[in-house]
mmCIF file of C-alpha atoms in Angstrom:
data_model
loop_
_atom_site.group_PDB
_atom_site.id
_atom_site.type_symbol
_atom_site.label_atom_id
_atom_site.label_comp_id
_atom_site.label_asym_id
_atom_site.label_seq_id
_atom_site.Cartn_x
_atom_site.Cartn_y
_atom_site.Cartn_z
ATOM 1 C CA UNK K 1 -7.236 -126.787 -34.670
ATOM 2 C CA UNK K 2 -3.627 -126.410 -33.343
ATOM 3 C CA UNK K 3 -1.942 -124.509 -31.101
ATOM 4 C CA UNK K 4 0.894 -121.776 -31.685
ATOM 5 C CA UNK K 5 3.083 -119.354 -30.178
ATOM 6 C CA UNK K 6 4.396 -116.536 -31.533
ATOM 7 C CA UNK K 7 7.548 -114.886 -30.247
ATOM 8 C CA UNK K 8 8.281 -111.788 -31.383
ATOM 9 C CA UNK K 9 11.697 -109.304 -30.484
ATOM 10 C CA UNK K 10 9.718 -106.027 -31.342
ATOM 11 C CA UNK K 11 12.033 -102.932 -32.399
ATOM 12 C CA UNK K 12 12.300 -99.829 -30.863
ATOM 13 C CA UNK K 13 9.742 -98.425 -33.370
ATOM 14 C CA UNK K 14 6.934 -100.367 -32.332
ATOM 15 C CA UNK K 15 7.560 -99.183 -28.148
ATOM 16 C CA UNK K 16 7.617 -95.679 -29.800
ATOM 17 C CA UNK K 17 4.261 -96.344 -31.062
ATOM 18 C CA UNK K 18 2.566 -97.963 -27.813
ATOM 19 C CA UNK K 19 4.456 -95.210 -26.013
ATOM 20 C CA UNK K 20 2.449 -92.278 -28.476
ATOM 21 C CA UNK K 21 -0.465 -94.042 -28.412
ATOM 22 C CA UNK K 22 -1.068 -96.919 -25.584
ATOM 23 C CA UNK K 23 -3.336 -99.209 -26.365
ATOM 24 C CA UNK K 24 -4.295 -103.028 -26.121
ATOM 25 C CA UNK K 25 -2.319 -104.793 -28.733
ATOM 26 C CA UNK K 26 -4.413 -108.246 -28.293
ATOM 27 C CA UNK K 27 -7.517 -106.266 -29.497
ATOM 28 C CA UNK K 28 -5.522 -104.754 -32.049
ATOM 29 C CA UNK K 29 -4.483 -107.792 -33.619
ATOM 30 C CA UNK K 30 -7.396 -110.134 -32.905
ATOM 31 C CA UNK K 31 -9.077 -108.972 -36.211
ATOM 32 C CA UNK K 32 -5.838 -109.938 -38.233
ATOM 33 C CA UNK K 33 -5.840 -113.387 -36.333
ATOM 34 C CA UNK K 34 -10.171 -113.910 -36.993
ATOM 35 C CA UNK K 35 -9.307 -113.567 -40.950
ATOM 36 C CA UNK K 36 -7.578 -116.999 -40.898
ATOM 37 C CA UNK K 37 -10.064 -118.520 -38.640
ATOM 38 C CA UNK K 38 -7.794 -118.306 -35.628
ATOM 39 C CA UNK K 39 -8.475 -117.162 -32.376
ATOM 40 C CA UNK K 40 -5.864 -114.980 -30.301
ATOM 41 C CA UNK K 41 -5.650 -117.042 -26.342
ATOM 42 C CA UNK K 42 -2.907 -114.467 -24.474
ATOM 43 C CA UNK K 43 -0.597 -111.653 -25.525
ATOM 44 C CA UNK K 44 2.091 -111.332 -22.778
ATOM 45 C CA UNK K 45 4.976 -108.824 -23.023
ATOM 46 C CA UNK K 46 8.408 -110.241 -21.088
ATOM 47 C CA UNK K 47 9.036 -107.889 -18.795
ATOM 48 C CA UNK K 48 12.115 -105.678 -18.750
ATOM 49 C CA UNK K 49 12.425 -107.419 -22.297
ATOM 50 C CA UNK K 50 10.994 -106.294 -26.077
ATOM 51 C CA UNK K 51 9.914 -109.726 -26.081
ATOM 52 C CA UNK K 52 5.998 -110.290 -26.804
ATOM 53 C CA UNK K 53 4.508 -113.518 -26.746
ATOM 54 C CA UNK K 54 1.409 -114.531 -28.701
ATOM 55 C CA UNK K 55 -0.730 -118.003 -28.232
ATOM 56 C CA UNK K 56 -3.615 -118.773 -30.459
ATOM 57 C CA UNK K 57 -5.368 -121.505 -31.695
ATOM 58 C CA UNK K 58 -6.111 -121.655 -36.088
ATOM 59 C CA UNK K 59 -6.597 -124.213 -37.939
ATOM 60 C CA UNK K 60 -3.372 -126.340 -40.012
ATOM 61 C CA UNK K 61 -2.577 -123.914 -42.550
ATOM 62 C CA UNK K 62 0.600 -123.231 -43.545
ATOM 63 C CA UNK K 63 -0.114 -120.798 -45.946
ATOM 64 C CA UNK K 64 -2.226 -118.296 -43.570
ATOM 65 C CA UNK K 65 0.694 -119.013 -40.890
ATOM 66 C CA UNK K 66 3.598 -118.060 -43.572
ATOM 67 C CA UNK K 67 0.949 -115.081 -44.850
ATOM 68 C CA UNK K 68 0.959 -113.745 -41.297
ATOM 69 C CA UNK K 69 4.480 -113.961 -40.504
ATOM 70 C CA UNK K 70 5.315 -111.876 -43.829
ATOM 71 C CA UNK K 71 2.606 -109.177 -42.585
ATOM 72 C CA UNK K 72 4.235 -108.479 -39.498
ATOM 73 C CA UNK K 73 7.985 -108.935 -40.289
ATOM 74 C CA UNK K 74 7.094 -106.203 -43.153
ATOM 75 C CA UNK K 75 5.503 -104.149 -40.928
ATOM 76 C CA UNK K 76 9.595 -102.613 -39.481
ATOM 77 C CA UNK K 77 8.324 -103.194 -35.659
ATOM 78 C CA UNK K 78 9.465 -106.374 -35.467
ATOM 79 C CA UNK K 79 13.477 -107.578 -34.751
ATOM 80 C CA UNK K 80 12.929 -111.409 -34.977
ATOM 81 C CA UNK K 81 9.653 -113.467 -34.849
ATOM 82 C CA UNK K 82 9.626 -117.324 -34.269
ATOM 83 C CA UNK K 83 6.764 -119.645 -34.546
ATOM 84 C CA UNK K 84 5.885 -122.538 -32.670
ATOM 85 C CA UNK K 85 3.348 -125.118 -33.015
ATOM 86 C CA UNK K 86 2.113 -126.536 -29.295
ATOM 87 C CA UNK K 87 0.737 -130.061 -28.162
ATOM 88 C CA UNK K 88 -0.700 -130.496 -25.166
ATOM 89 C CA UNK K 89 0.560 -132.876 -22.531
ATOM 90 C CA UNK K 90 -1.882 -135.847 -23.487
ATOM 91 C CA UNK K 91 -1.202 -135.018 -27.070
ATOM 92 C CA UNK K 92 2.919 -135.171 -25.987
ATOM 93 C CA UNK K 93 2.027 -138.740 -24.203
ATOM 94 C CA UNK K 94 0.377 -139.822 -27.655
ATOM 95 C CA UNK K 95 3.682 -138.653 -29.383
ATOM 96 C CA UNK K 96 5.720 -140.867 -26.960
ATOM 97 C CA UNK K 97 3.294 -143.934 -27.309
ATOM 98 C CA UNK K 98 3.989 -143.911 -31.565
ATOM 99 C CA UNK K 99 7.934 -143.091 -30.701
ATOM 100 C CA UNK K 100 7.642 -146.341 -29.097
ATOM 101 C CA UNK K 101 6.108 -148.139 -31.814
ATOM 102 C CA UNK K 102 8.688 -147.101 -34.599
ATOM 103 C CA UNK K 103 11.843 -148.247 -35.427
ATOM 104 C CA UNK K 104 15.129 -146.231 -36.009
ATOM 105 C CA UNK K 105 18.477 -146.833 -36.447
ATOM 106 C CA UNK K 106 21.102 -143.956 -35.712
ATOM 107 C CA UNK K 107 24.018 -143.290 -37.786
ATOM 108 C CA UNK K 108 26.969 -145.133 -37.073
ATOM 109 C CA UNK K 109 30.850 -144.482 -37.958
ATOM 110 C CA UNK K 110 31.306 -147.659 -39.285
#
């Protein structure tokens, strides 16, 4: 299983909506997240900001990812969305280990 985040510029539209109707969005989406076998960690709205920010944990799919992405960004509430795959410091520190076993040689203007 890996770990995202999803940041998402949400449009005016959508704070209409919450502002009609408040609600939890986490519990809204959580079923949408459970259909690809992920699992929905925070939902944090930036404050003063229309920036929402979504961590979960699915498993490597690229397809369900993509699928998701589509959903929303079709759904009109949503500006921009970006997302992110995490690693954990250890998992960074593993990362840096096999950096240091590889070999690379930069471009040169020779």
């Amino acid at each position: 299983m890996n770990r995202y985040m999803v940041i998402i510029e949400a449009s005016d539209i959508a704070f209409k909506g919450l502002l009609d109707n408040p609600h939890d969005r986490k519990t809204a989406i959580d079923p949408l997240f459970q259909a690809i076998g992920a699992t929905v960690e925070h939902y944090w709205i930036g404050v003063g900001t229309n920036t929402l920010y979504i961590v979960f944990v699915a498993p490597d799919n690229t397809v369900d990812l993509e699928a998701i992405s589509i959903l929303v960004m079709s759904s009109g509430v949503v500006k921009s969305m970006e997302m992110r795959q995490l690693m954990t410091s250890g998992e960074a520190v593993a990362a840096l280990k096999r950096a240091a076993e590889l070999s690379y040689s930069p471009p040169t203007s020779d």
